[in-house]
Short mmCIF file of C-alpha atoms in Angstrom, two decimals:
data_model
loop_
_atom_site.label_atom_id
_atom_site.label_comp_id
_atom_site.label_asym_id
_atom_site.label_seq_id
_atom_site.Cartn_x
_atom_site.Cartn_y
_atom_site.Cartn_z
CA UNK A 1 -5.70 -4.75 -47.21
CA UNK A 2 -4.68 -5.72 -43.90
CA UNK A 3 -7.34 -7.14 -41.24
CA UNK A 4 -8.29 -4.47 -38.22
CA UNK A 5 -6.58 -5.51 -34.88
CA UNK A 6 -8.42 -7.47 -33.25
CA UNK A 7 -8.97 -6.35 -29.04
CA UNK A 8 -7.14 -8.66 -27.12
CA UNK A 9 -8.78 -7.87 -23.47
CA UNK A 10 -11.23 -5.07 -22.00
CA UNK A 11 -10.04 -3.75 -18.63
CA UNK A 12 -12.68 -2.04 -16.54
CA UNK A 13 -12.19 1.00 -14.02
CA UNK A 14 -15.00 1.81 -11.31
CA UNK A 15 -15.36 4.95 -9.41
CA UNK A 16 -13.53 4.17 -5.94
CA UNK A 17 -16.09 3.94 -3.08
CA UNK A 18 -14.10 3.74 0.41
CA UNK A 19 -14.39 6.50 2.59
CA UNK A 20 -11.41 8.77 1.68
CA UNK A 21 -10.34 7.43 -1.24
CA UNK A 22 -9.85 9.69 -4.16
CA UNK A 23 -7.22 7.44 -6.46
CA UNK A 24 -8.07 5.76 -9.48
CA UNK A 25 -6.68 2.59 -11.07
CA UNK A 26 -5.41 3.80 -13.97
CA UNK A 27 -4.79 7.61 -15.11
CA UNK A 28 -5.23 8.90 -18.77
CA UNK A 29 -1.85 7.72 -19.45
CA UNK A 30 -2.20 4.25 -18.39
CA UNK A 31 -5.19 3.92 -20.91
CA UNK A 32 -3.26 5.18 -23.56
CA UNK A 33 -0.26 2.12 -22.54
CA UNK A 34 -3.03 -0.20 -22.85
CA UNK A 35 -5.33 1.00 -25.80
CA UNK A 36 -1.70 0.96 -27.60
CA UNK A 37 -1.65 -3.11 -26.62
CA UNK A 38 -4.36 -3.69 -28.56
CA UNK A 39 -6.51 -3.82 -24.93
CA UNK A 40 -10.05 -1.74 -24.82
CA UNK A 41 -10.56 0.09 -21.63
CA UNK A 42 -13.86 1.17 -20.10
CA UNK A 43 -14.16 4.16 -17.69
CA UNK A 44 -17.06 4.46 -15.21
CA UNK A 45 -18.12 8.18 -16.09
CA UNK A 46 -16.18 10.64 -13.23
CA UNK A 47 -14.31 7.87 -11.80
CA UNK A 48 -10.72 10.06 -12.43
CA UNK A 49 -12.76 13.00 -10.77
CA UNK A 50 -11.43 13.51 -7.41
CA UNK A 51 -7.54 12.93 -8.68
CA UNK A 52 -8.33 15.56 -11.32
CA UNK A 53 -8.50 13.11 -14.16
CA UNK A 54 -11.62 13.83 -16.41
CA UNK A 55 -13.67 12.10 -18.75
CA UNK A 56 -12.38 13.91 -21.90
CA UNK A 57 -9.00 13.09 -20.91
CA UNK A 58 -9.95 8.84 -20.87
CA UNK A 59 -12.01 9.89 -24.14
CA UNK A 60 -8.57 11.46 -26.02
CA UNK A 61 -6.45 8.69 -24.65
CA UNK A 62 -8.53 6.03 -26.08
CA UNK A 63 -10.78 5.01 -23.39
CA UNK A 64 -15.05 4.42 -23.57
CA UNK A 65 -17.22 6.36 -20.71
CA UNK A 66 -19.38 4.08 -19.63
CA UNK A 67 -21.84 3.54 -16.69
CA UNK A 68 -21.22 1.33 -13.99
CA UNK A 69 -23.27 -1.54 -14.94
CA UNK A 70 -21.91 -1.41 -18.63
CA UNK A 71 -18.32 -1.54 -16.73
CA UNK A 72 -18.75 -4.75 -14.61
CA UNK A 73 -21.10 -6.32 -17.18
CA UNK A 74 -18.82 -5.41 -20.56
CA UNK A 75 -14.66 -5.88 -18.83
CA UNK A 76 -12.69 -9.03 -18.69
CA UNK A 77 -10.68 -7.39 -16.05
CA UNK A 78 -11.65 -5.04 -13.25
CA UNK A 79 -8.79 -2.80 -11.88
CA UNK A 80 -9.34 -1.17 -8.46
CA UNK A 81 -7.45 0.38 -6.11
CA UNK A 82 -9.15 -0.69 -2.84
CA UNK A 83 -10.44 -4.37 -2.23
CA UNK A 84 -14.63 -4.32 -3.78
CA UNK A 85 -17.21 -4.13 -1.62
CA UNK A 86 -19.31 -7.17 -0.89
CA UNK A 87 -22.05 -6.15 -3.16
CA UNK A 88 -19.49 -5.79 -6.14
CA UNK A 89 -18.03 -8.80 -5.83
CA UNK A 90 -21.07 -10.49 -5.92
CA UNK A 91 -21.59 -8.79 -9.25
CA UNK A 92 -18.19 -10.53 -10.84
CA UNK A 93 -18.60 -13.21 -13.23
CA UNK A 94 -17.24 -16.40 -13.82
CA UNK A 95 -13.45 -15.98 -15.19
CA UNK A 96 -13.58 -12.23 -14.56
CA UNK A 97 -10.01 -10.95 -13.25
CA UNK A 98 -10.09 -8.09 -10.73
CA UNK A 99 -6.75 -6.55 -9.49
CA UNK A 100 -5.94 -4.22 -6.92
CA UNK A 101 -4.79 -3.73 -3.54
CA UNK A 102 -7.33 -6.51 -2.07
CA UNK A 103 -5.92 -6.96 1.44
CA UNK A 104 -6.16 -10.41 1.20
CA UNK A 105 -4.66 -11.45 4.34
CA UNK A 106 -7.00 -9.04 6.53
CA UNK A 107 -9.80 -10.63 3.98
CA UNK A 108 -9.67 -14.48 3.73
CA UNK A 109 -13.49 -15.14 3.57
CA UNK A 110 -13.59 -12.14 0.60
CA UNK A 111 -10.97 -14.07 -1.25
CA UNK A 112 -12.79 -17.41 -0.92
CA UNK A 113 -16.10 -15.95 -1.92
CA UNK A 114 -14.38 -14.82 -5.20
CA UNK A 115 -12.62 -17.97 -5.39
CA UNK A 116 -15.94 -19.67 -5.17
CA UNK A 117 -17.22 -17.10 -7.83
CA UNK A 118 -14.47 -18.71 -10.39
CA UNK A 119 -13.04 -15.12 -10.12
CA UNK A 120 -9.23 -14.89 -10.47
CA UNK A 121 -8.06 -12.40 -7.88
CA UNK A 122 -4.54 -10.37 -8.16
CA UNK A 123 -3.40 -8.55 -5.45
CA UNK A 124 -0.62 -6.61 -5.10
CA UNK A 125 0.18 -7.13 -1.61
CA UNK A 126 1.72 -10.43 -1.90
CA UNK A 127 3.94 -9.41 -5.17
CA UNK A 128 7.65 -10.93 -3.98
CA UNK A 129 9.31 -7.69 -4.15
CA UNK A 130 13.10 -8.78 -3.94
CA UNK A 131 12.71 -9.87 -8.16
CA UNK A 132 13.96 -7.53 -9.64
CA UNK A 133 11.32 -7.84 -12.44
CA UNK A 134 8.47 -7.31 -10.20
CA UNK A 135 9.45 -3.55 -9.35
CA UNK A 136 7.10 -2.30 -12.38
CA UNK A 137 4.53 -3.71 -10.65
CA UNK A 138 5.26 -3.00 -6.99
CA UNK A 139 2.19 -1.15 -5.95
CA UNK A 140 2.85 -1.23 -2.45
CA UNK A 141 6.33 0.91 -2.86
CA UNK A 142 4.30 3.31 -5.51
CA UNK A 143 1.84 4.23 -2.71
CA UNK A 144 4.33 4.07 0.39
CA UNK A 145 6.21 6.74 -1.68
CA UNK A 146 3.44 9.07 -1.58
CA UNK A 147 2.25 8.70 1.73
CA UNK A 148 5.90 9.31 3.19
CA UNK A 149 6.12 12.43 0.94
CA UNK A 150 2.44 13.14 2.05
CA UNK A 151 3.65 12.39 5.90
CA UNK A 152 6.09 15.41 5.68
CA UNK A 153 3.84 17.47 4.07
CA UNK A 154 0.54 17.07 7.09
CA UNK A 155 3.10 17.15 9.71
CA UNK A 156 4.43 20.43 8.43
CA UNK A 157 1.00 21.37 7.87
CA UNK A 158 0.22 20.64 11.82
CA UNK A 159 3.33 22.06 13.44
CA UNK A 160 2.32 25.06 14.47
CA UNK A 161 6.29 26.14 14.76
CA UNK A 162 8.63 26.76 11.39
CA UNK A 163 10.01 23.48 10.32
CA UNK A 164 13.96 25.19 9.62
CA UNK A 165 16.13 27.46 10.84
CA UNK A 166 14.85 31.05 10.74
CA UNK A 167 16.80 33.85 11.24
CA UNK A 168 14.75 37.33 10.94
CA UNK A 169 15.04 40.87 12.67
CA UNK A 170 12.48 39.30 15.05
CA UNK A 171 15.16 36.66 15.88
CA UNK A 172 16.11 32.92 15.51
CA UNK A 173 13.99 30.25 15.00
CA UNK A 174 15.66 26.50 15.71
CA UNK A 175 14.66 23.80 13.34
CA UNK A 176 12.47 21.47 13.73
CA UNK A 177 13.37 17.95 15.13
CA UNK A 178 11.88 14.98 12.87
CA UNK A 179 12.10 11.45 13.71
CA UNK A 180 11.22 8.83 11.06
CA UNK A 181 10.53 5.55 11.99
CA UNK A 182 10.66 2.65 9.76
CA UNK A 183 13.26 3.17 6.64
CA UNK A 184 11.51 1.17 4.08
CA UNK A 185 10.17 3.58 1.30
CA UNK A 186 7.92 5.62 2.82
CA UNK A 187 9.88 6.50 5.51
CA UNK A 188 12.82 7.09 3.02
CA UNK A 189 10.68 9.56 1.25
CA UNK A 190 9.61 11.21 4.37
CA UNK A 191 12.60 11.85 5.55
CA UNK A 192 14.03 13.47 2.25
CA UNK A 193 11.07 15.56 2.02
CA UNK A 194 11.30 16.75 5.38
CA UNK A 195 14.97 17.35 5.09
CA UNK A 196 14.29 19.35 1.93
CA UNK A 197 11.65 21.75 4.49
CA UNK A 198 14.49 22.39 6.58
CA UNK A 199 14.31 20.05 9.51
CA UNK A 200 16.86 18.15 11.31
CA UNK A 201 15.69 14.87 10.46
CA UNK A 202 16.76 11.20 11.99
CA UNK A 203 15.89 8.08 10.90
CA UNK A 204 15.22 4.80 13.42
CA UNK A 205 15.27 0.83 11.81
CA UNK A 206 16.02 -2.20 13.37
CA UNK A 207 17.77 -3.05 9.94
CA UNK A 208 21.48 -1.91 10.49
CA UNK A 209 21.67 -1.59 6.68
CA UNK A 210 19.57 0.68 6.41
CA UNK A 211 22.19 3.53 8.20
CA UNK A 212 23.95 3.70 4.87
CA UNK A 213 20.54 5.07 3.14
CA UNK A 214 19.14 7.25 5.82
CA UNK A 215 22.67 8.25 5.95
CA UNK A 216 22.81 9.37 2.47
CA UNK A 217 19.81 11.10 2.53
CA UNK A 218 21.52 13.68 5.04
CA UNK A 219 19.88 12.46 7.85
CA UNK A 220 20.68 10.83 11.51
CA UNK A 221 20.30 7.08 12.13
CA UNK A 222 19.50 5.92 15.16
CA UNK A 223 21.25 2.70 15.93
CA UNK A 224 18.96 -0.07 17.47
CA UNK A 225 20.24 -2.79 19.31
CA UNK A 226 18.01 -5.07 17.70
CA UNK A 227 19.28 -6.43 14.68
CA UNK A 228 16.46 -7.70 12.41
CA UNK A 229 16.71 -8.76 9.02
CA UNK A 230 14.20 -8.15 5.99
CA UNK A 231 11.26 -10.93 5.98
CA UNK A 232 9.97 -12.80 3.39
CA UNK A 233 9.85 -11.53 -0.33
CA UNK A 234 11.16 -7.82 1.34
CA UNK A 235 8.57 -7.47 4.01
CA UNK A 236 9.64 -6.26 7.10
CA UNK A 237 9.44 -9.29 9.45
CA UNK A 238 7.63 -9.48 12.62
CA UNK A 239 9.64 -8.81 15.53
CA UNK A 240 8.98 -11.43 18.53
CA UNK A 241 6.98 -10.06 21.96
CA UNK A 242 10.67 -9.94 23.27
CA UNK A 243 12.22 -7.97 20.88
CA UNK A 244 9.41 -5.40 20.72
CA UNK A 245 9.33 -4.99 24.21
CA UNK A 246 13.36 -3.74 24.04
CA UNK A 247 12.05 -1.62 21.26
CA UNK A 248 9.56 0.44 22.57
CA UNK A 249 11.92 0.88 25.52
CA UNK A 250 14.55 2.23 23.31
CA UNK A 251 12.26 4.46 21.74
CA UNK A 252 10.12 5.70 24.87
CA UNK A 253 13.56 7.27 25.59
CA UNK A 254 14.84 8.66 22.20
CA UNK A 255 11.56 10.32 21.33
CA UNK A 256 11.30 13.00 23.92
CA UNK A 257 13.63 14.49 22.19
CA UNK A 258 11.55 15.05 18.79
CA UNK A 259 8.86 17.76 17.64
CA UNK A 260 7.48 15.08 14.67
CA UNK A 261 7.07 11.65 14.59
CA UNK A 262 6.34 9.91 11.52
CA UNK A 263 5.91 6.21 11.84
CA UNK A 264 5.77 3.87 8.99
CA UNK A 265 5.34 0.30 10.13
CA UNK A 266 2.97 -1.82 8.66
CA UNK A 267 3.71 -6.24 8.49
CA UNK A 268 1.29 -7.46 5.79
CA UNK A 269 -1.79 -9.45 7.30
CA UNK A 270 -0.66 -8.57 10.67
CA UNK A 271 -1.71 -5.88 13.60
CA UNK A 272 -0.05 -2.95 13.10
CA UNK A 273 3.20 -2.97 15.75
CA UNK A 274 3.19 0.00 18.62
CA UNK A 275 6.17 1.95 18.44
CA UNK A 276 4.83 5.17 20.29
CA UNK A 277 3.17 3.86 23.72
CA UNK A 278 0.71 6.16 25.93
CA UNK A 279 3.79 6.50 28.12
CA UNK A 280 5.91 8.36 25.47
CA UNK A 281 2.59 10.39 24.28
CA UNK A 282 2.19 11.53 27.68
CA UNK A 283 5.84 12.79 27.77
CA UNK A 284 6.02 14.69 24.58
CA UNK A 285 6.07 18.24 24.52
CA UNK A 286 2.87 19.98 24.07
CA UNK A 287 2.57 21.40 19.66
CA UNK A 288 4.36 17.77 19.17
CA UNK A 289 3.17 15.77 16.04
CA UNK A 290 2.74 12.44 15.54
CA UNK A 291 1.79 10.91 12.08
CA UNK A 292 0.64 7.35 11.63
CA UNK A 293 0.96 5.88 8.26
CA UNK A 294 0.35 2.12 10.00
CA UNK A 295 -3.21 3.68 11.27
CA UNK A 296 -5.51 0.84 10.58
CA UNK A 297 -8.94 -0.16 11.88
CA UNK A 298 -6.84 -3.20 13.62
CA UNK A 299 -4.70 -0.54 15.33
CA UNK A 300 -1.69 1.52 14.60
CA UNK A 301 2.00 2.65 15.78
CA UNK A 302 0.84 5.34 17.79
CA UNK A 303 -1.23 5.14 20.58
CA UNK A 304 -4.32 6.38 20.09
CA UNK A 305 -4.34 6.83 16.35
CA UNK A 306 -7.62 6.94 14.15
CA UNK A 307 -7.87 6.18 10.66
CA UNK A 308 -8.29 9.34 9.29
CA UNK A 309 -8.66 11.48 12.33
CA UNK A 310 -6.60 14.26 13.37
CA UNK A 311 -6.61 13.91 17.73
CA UNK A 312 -5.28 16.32 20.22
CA UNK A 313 -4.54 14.79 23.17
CA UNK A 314 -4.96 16.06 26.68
CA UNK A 315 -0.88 16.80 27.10
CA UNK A 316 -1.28 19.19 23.54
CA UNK A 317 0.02 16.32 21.40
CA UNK A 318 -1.43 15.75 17.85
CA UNK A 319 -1.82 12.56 16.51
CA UNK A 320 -3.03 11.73 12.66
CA UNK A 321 -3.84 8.74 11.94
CA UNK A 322 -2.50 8.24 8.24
CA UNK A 323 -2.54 4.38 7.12
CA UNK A 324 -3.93 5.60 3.83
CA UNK A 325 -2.26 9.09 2.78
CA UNK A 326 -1.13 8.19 -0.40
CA UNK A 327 -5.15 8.91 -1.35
CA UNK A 328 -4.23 12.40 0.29
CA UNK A 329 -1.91 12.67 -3.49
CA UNK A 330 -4.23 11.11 -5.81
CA UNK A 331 -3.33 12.39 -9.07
CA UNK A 332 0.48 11.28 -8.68
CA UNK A 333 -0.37 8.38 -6.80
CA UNK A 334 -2.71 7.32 -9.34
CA UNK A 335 -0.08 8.17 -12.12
CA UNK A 336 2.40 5.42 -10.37
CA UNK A 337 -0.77 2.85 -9.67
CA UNK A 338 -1.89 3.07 -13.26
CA UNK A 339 1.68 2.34 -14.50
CA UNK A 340 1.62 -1.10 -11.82
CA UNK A 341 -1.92 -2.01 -13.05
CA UNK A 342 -0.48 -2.07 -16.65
CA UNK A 343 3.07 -4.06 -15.85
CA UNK A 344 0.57 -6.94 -13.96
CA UNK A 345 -1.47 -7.19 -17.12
CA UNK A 346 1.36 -7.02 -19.14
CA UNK A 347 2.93 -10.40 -17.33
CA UNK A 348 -0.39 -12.27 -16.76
CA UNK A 349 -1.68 -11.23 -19.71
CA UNK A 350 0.82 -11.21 -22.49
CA UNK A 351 -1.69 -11.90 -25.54
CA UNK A 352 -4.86 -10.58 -23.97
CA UNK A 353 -5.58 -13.79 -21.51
CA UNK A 354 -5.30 -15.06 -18.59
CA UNK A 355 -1.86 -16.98 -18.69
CA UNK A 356 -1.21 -18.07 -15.08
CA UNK A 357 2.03 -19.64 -14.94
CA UNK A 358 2.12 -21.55 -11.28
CA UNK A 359 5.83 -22.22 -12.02
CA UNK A 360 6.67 -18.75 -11.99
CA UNK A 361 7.45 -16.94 -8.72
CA UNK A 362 5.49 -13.40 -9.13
CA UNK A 363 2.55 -15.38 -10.64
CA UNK A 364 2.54 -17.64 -7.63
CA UNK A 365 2.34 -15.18 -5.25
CA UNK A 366 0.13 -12.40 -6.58
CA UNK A 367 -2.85 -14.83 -7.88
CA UNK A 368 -4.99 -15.70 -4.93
CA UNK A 369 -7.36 -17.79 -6.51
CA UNK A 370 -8.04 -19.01 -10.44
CA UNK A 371 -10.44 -21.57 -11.58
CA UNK A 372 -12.14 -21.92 -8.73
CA UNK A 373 -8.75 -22.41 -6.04
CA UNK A 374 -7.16 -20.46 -3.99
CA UNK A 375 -3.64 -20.95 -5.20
CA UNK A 376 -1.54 -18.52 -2.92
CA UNK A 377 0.22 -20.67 -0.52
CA UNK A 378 -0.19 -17.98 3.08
CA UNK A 379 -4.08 -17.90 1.61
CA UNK A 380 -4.15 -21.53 1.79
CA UNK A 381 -2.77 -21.72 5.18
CA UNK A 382 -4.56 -18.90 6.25
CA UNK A 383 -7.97 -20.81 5.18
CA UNK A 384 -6.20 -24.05 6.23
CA UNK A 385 -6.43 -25.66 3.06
CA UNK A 386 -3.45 -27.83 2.14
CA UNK A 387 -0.55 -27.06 0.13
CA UNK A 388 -1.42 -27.66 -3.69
CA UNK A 389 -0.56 -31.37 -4.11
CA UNK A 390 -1.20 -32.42 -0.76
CA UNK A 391 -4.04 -33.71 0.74
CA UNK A 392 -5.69 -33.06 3.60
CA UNK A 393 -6.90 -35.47 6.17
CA UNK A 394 -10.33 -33.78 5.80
CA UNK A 395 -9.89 -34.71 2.13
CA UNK A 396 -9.23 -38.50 2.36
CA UNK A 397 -12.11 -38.70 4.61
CA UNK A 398 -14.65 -37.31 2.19
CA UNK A 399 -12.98 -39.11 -0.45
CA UNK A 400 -13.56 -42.09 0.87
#
């Protein structure tokens, strides 16, 4: 008689707290990936609620309901979508893993607290994305795909004019003029979406590549005269004071021209950049839209933008603020999340624990802290703490 299979990890899932949020970390499918790896998951009872996930469905896909105390007290790792709030953290254990989109670059002191915790800390922001391997886990492109699809959608949803070419007994509507700036994913998205509703759509980079794609997508590309290439690990890079000021000058003038804007910019641990100024607001043409995925409490590419809100300004322009609209989509969003939560375990976490492997480049980069260091290189810096294998000045001193 063979012996039972023995669980190789619990993985824990909270109800999401942030204002807004209605994702989960994993979906009912995820849970069945993982129960099927020998892993036991815990659900905190209606956490799949607001994406339209419920309990039964975690129940039939292998999954235990569970209250939140039993969750943080009874998982080896805790999956989240947004970082946890202070009080959570402080919860974690010793040798706990949490993943999730933690913001650690907008949240150094968080990261050391866990790191001081002896809580190893994955997040998905700092995943290199140009290894090919890592695009299972690529959370950040999962959610930018919603919230450009999303983008279309609210603008659509705000125009108060038809987005395509109507031609009735009542006469002609003209199409809708859409201008997408920032060709990474979401923007990609958002312009085939809008394209499919009918609009004559143009995309604007500072990446001349990126014609070819916008391009293909049947779109316009408006040429920059900037030519910027792709930052670190597939970021977009930070343009210098310089170069943005030739931007926004190039766009103050194109963007008249448009009914929608939907800007995409966002630079990891960074300000979002300003792309539509109060100048170009003012000029718009009252019913204009203007959606914001890089809306942030630190700012956002529009003028003006709230996280969250929906503003009309004084000239009849609306401006969302949108930096997180993928939560706007929660069951597919989730559906993608889930399946990036599982490829991260799968790679730290072959056999069920923790097998950090500071040789390997998406292990490097993800892992903020394990064993009680911060290990992530830009988290170091950020907290000024020395490269691993270098010591400080501040660290001969008390050394000696």
């Amino acid at each position: 008689m063979s012996e039972p299979t023995k669980t190789k990890a619990t993985i824990g899932v909270l109800t999401e707290t942030a204002d807004g949020e209605r994702r989960v970390a994993l979906d009912p499918t995820a849970v069945a990936s993982l129960v099927k790896l020998g892993h036991a998951v815990l659900i905190e009872s209606g956490a799949g609620d607001a994406a339209s996930f419920r309990d039964a469905a975690y129940v039939t896909a292998g999954a235990t309901i569970s209250t939140h105390a039993q969750v943080v007290a009874g998982c080896d790792v805790l999956a989240v979508v947004r970082a946890p709030v202070s009080t959570l953290a402080k919860k974690l254990r010793s040798d706990q893993i949490l993943i999730g989109l933690l913001d650690p670059l907008n949240n150094i002191q968080g990261m050391k607290a866990l790191s001081d915790r002896r809580v190893t800390a994955v997040a998905f922001e700092l995943l290199p994305r140009t290894v090919s391997r890592s695009q299972a886990m690529d959370a950040l492109s999962s959610q930018a795909s919603a919230a450009g699809y999303r983008a279309a959608i609210v603008a659509a949803a705000a125009f108060d004019r038809y987005l395509p070419m109507m031609i009735t007994a009542s006469g002609t509507a003209t199409p809708a003029k859409v201008m997408v700036i920032g060709t990474g994913v979401a923007g990609l998205q958002a312009i085939a979406t809008a394209k499919r509703l009918g609009a004559v759509v143009t995309g604007y980079d500072v990446r001349a590549a990126s014609r070819q794609e916008v391009e293909s997508l049947g779109a316009k590309f408006l040429t920059s005269t900037i030519q910027q290439a792709a930052g670190n690990g597939g970021y977009a890079k930070a343009l210098t004071p310089e170069e943005r000021t030739t931007q926004q000058g190039e766009l103050s003038t194109a963007l008249t021209a448009f009914d929608i804007i939907i800007t995409t910019a966002k630079v990891p641990g960074r300000t979002p950049p300003v792309l539509v100024t109060e100048q170009t607001i003012r000029a718009l043409r009252p019913g204009s839209v203007c959606v914001d995925l890089g809306s942030s409490d630190k700012g956002g590419n529009v003028v003006g933008s709230v996280p969250g809100q929906s503003i009309l300004t004084t000239g009849g322009v609306t401006v969302i603020g949108a930096g997180e609209l993928a939560a706007d989509l929660p069951a597919s969003a989730s559906q993608m999340y889930g399946r990036n939560i599982v490829a991260v375990i799968g790679s730290l976490m072959p056999k069920g624990v923790l097998a950090f492997d500071p040789k390997d480049e998406i292990h490097a980069s993800i892992v903020v802290c394990t064993a009680g260091e911060i290990v992530n290189p830009t988290v170091r810096a950020a907290l000024n703490i020395a490269p691993i294998g270098v010591t400080s000045t501040k660290e001969k001193v008390l050394a000696a």
